Coordinates of C-alpha atoms and ligand atoms in Angstrom, one line a residue:
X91 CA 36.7 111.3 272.0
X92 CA 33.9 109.7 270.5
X93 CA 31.5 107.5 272.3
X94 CA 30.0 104.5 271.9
X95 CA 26.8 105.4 271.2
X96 CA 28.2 107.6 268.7
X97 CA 30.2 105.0 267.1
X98 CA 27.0 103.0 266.9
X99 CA 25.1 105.7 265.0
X100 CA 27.9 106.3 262.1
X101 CA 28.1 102.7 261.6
X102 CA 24.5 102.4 260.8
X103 CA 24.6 106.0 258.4
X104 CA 27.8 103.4 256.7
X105 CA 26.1 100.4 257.0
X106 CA 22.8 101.8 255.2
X107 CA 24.9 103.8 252.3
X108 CA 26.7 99.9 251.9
X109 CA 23.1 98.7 251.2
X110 CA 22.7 96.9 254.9
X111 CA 19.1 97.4 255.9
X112 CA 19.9 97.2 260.0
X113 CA 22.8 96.6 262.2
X114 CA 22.8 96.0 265.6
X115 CA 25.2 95.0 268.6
X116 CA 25.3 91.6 270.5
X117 CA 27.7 91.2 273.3
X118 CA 29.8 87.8 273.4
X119 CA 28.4 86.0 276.4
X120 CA 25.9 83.5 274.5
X121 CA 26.4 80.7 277.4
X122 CA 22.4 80.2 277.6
X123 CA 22.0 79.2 274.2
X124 CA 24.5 76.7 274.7
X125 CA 22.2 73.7 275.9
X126 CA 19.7 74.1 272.7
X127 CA 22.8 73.8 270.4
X128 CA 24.2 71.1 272.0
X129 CA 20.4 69.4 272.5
X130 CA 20.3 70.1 268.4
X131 CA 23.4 68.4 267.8
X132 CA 23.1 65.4 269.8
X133 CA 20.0 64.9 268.3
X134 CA 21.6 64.3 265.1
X135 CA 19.4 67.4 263.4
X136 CA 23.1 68.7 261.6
X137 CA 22.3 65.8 259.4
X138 CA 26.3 65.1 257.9
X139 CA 27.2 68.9 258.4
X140 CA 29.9 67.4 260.6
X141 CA 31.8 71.0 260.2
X142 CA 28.6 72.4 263.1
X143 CA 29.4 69.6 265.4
X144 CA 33.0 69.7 265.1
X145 CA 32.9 73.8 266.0
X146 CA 31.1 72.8 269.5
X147 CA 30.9 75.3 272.2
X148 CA 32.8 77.4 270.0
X149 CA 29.8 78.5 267.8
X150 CA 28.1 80.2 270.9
X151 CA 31.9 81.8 272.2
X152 CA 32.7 84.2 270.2
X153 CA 36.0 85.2 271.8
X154 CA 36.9 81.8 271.8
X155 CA 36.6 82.0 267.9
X156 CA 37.8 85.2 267.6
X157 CA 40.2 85.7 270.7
X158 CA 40.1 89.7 271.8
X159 CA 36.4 89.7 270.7
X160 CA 34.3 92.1 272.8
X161 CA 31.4 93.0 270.8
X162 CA 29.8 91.2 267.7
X163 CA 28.0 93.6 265.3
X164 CA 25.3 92.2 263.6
X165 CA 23.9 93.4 259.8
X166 CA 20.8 92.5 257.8
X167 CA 20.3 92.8 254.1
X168 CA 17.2 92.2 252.4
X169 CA 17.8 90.3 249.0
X170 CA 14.8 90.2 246.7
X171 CA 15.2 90.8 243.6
X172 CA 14.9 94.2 242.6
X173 CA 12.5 94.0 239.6
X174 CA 10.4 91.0 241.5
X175 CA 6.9 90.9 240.9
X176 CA 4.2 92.7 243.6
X177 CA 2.2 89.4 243.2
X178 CA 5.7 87.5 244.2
X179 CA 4.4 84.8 246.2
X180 CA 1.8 83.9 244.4
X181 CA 3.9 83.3 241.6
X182 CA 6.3 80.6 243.7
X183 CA 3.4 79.3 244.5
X184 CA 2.3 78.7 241.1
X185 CA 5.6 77.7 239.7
X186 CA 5.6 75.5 242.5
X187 CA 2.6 73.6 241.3
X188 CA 3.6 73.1 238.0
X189 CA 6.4 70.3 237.6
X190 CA 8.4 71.0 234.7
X191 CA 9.2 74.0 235.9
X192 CA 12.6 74.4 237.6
X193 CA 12.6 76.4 241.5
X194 CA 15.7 77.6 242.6
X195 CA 15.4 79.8 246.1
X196 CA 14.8 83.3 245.6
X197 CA 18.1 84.4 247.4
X198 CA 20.2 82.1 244.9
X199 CA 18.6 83.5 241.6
X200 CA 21.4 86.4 241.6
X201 CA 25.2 87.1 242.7
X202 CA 26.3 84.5 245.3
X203 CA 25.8 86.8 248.7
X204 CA 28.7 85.8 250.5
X205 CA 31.0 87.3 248.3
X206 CA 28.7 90.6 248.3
X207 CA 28.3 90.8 252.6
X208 CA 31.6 90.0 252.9
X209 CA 32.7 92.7 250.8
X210 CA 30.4 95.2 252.2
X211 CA 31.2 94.7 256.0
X212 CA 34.8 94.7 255.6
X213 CA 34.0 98.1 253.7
X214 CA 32.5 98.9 257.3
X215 CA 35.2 97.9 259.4
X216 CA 37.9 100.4 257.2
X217 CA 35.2 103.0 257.7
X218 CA 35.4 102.4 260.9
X219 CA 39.0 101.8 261.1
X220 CA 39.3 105.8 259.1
X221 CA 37.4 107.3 262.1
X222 CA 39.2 105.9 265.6
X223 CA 42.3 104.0 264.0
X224 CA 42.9 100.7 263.5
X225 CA 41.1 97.6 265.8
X226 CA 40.9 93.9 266.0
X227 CA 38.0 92.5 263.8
X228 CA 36.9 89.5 261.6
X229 CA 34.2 89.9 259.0
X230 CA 31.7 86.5 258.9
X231 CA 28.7 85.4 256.6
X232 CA 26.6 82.3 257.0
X233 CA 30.1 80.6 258.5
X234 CA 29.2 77.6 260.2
X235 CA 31.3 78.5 263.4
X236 CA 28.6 81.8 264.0
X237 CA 24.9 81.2 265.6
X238 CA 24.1 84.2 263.7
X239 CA 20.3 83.7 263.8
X240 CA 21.0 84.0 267.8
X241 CA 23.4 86.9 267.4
X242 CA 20.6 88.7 265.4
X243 CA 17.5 88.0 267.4
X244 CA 19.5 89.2 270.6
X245 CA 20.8 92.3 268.9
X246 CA 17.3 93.2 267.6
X247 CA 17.5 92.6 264.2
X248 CA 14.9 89.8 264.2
X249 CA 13.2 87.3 266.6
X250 CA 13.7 83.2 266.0
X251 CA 10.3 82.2 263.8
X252 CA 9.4 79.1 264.5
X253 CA 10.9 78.2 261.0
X254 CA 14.5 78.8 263.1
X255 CA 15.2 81.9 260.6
X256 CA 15.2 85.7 261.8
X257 CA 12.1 87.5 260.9
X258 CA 11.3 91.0 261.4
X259 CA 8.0 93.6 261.4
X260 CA 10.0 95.7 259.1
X261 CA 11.2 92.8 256.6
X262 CA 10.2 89.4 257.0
X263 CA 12.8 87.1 257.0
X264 CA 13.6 87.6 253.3
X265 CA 17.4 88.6 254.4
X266 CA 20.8 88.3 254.6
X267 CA 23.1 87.9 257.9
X268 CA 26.1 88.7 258.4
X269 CA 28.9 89.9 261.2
X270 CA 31.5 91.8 262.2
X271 CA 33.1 90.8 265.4
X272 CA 35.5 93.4 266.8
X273 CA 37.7 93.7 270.1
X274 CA 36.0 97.3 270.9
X275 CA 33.3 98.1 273.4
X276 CA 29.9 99.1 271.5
X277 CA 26.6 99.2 273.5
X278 CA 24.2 96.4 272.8
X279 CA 21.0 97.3 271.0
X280 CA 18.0 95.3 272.4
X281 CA 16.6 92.3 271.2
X282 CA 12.8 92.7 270.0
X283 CA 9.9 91.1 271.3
X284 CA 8.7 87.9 268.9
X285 CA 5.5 87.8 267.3
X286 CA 4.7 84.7 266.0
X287 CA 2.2 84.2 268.7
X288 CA -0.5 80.8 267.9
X289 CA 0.9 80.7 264.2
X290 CA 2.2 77.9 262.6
X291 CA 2.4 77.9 258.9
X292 CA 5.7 77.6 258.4
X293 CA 5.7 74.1 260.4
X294 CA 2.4 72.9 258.1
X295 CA 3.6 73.9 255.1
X296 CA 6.9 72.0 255.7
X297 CA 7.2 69.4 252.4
X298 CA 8.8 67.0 254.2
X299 CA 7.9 67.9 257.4
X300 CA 11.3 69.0 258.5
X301 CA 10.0 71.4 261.2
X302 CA 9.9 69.0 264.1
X303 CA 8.4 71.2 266.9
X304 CA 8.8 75.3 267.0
X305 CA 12.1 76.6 266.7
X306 CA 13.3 72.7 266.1
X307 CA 14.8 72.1 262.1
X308 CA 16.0 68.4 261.4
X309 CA 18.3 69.5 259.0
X310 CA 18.3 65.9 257.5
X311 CA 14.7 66.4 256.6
X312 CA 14.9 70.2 255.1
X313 CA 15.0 70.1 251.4
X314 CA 17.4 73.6 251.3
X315 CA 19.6 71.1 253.1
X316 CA 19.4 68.5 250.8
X317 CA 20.1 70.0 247.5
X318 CA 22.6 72.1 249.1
X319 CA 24.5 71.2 251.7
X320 CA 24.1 67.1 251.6
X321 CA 26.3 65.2 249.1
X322 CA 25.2 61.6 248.8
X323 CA 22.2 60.3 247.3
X324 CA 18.6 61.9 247.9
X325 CA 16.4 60.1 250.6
X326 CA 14.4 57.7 248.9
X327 CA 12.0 58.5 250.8
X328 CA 12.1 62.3 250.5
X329 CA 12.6 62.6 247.1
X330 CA 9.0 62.6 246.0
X331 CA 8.0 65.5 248.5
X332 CA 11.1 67.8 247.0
X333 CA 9.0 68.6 243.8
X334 CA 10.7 70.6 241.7
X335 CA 12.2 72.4 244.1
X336 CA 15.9 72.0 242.5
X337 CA 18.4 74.6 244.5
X338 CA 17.3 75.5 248.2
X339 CA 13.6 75.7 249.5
X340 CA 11.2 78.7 250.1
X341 CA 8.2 77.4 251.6
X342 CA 8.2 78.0 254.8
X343 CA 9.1 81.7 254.1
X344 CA 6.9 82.3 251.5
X345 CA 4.1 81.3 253.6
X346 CA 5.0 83.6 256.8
X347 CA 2.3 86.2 256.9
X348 CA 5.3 88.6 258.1
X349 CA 6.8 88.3 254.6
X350 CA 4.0 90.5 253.3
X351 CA 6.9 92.8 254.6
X352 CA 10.1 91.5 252.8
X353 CA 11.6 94.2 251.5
X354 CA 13.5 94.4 247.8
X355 CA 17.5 94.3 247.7
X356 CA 18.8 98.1 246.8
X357 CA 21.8 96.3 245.2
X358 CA 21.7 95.0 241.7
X359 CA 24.3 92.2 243.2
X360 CA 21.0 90.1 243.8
X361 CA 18.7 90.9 240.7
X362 CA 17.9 87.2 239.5
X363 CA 19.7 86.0 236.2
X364 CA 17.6 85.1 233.7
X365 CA 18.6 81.5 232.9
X366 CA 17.5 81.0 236.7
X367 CA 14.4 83.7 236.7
X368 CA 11.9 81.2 235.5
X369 CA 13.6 78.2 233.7
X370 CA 11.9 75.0 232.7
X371 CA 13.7 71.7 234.2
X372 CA 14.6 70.4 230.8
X373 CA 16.5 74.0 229.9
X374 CA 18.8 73.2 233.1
X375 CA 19.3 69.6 232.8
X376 CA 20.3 70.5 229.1
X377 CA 23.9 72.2 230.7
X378 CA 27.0 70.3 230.1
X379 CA 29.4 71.0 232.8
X380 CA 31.2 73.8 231.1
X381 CA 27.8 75.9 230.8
X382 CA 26.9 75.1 234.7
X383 CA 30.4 76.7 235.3
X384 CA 30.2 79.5 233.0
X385 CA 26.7 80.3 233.6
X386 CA 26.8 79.8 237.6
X387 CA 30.3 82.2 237.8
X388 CA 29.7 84.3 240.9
X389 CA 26.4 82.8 241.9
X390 CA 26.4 80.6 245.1
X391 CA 25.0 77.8 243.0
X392 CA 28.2 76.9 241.5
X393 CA 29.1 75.5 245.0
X394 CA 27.5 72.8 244.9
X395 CA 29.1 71.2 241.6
X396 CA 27.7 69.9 238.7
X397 CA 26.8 66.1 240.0
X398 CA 24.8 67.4 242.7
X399 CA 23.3 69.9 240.2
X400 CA 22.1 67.5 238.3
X401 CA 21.4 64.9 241.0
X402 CA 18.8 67.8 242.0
X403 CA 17.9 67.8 238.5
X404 CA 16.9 64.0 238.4
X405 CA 14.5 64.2 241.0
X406 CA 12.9 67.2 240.0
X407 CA 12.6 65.5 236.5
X408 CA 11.3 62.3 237.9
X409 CA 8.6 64.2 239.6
X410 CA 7.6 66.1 237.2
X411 CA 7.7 62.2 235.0
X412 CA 5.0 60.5 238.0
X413 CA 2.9 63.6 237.2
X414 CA 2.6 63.2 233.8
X415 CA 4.7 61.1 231.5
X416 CA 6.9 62.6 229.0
X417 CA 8.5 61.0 226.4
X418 CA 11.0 64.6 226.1
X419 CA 11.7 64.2 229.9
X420 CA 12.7 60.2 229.3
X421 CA 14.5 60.6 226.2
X422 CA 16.5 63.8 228.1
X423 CA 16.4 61.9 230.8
X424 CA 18.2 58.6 228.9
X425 CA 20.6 61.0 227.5
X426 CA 22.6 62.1 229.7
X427 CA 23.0 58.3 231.8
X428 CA 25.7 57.1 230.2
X429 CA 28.1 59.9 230.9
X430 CA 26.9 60.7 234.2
X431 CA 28.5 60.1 238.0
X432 CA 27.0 57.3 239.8
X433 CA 25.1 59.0 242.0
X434 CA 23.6 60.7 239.4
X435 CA 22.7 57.5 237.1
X436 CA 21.0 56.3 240.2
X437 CA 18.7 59.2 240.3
X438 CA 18.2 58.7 236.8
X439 CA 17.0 55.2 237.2
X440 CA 14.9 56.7 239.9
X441 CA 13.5 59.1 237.9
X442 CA 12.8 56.6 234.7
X443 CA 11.8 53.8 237.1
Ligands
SF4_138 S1 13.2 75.2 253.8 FE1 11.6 73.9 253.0 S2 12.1 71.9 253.7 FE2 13.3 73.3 254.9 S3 12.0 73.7 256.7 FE3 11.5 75.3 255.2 S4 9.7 74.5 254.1 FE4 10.7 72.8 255.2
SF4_139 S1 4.9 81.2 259.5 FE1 4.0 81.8 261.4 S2 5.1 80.6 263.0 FE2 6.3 80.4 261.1 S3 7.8 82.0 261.3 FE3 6.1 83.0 260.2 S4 4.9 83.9 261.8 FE4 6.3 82.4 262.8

């Protein structure tokens, strides 16, 4: 009969042929982290992601999400794109600086990751399943019911950065999560010490300031939130400080020294498309909503639809407008009003205004 400990070393032989870079185990008492969510939430930080509030003490229970769930076990893979630069961060930075150029987050550039982890793990649980028979499990990736970055950091994948994301010595925190939470008994690897220490880049780099103390997002202030997950109007307020930053938001990882250590993807899933490599604003903003479909198919951008698309669009245009006018960017700009959703003609105005 094979132990657990055993167990525990075939799954990470699968999990690295599968492309995971580390897997760990987390058991499913998480009752001390408990207050923080529930601090977190009443402060309003989930912003309108009612979905986080509405899973409650449920996100820190895993077997009162899963019911039979004794053990959660935890997988990392790192997702920069293969070919990416050596220089990589200086390039964001660069592209970041110059405003009619489009940014979408690194992670987004190629195959939409949920599909891939997904995939992958439940290809680790039939492994598993092959070698002791068949047992109670549930595969998860960035779900909002999971505190995955707390599963992670206990099971020694990562600590919490004070950006709220995992990091780790061996790979920054340019990485995927994901779980696998099954009804069997697997020993719990140990959580690792953190090592942030006195730094605190990530929390001065913040464009809008969205870091409100260590380990403390407001969501509502985080621009990966708001060209993502939020589906109303921009912020007036914020939109200025988003730049051109059109899908998701990098810089608070992109200045974490520990990224010096981010790692390339081993699967081709994540090599960046080259419409979204390095494209200009005014190349994206030219899509009618049949290419956005077509030419986001299988990438986690197509999630967000085409009126926030180009409602992110609008306000990287109108940036890139107060930097220097344009009469390309207006006309393009102009163009596209008239057939547009509301909430994207008032980002035009916005952006023409
Ligand atoms: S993703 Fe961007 S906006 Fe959000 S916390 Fe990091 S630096 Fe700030
Ligand atoms: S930038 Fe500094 S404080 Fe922020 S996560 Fe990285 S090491 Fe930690």
């Amino acid at each position: 009969m094979i132990d657990g400990a055993q167990l525990l070393g075939k799954l990470r032989g699968w999990a690295e042929e599968l492309g995971f870079s580390q897997i760990g185990v987390a058991g499913v008492d998480l009752g001390d982290a408990e207050p923080g969510l529930a601090a977190w939430l009443a402060a309003g930080h989930h912003g309108r992601m009612a979905y986080l509030a509405r899973h409650g003490n449920k996100r820190a229970r895993p077997a009162e999400l899963v019911p039979g769930t004794v053990s959660v076990v935890t997988a990392r893979m790192d997702y920069l794109p293969r070919s990416l630069d050596p220089g990589w961060q200086a390039i964001e930075w660069q592209r970041l600086d110059t405003p009619h150029a489009a940014t979408v987050s690194l992670y987004a550039r190629g195959r939409d990751y949920h599909k891939v982890l997904r995939a992958r793990l439940q290809t680790l649980a039939d492994r598993l399943a092959a070698e002791i028979g068949s047992f109670g499990h549930r595969v998860f990736t960035d779900s909002a019911p999971v505190l995955e970055v707390e599963l992670a950091a206990r099971s020694g994948l990562g600590w919490r950065g004070k950006h709220t994301l995992a990091l780790s010595r061996e790979g920054g925190s340019m990485f995927f999560l994901g779980e696998l939470f099954v009804d069997l008994a697997l020993p719990p690897t140990a959580a690792v010490e953190a090592h942030c220490g006195s730094c605190s880049a990530c929390i001065d780099v913040c464009p809008t300031q969205a870091i409100v103390a260590p380990y403390r997002l407001d969501a509502r202030r985080c621009i990966s939130y708001l060209t993502i997950e939020h589906d109303g109007p921009i912020p007036l307020e914020l939109r200025a400080l988003i730049g051109n930053r059109i899908y998701g938001c990098d810089d608070c990882q992109l200045v974490c020294p520990w990224n010096k250590y981010a790692q390339r993807a081993t699967l081709a899933d994540f090599d960046a498309r080259d419409a979204l490599s390095d494209p200009t604003l005014l190349q994206l903003w030219a899509w009618s909503e049949a290419e956005f479909l077509q030419r986001t198919e299988g990438s986690a951008i197509r999630r967000i639809g085409y009126a926030r698309w180009q409602r992110n669009l609008a306000v990287a245009l109108g940036n890139a407008l107060h930097a220097k006018d344009d009469a390309g960017i207006r006309a393009a700009l102009q163009a596209r009003r008239d057939g547009a959703a509301a909430m994207v003609q008032e980002h035009i105005d916005w952006a023409l205004a």
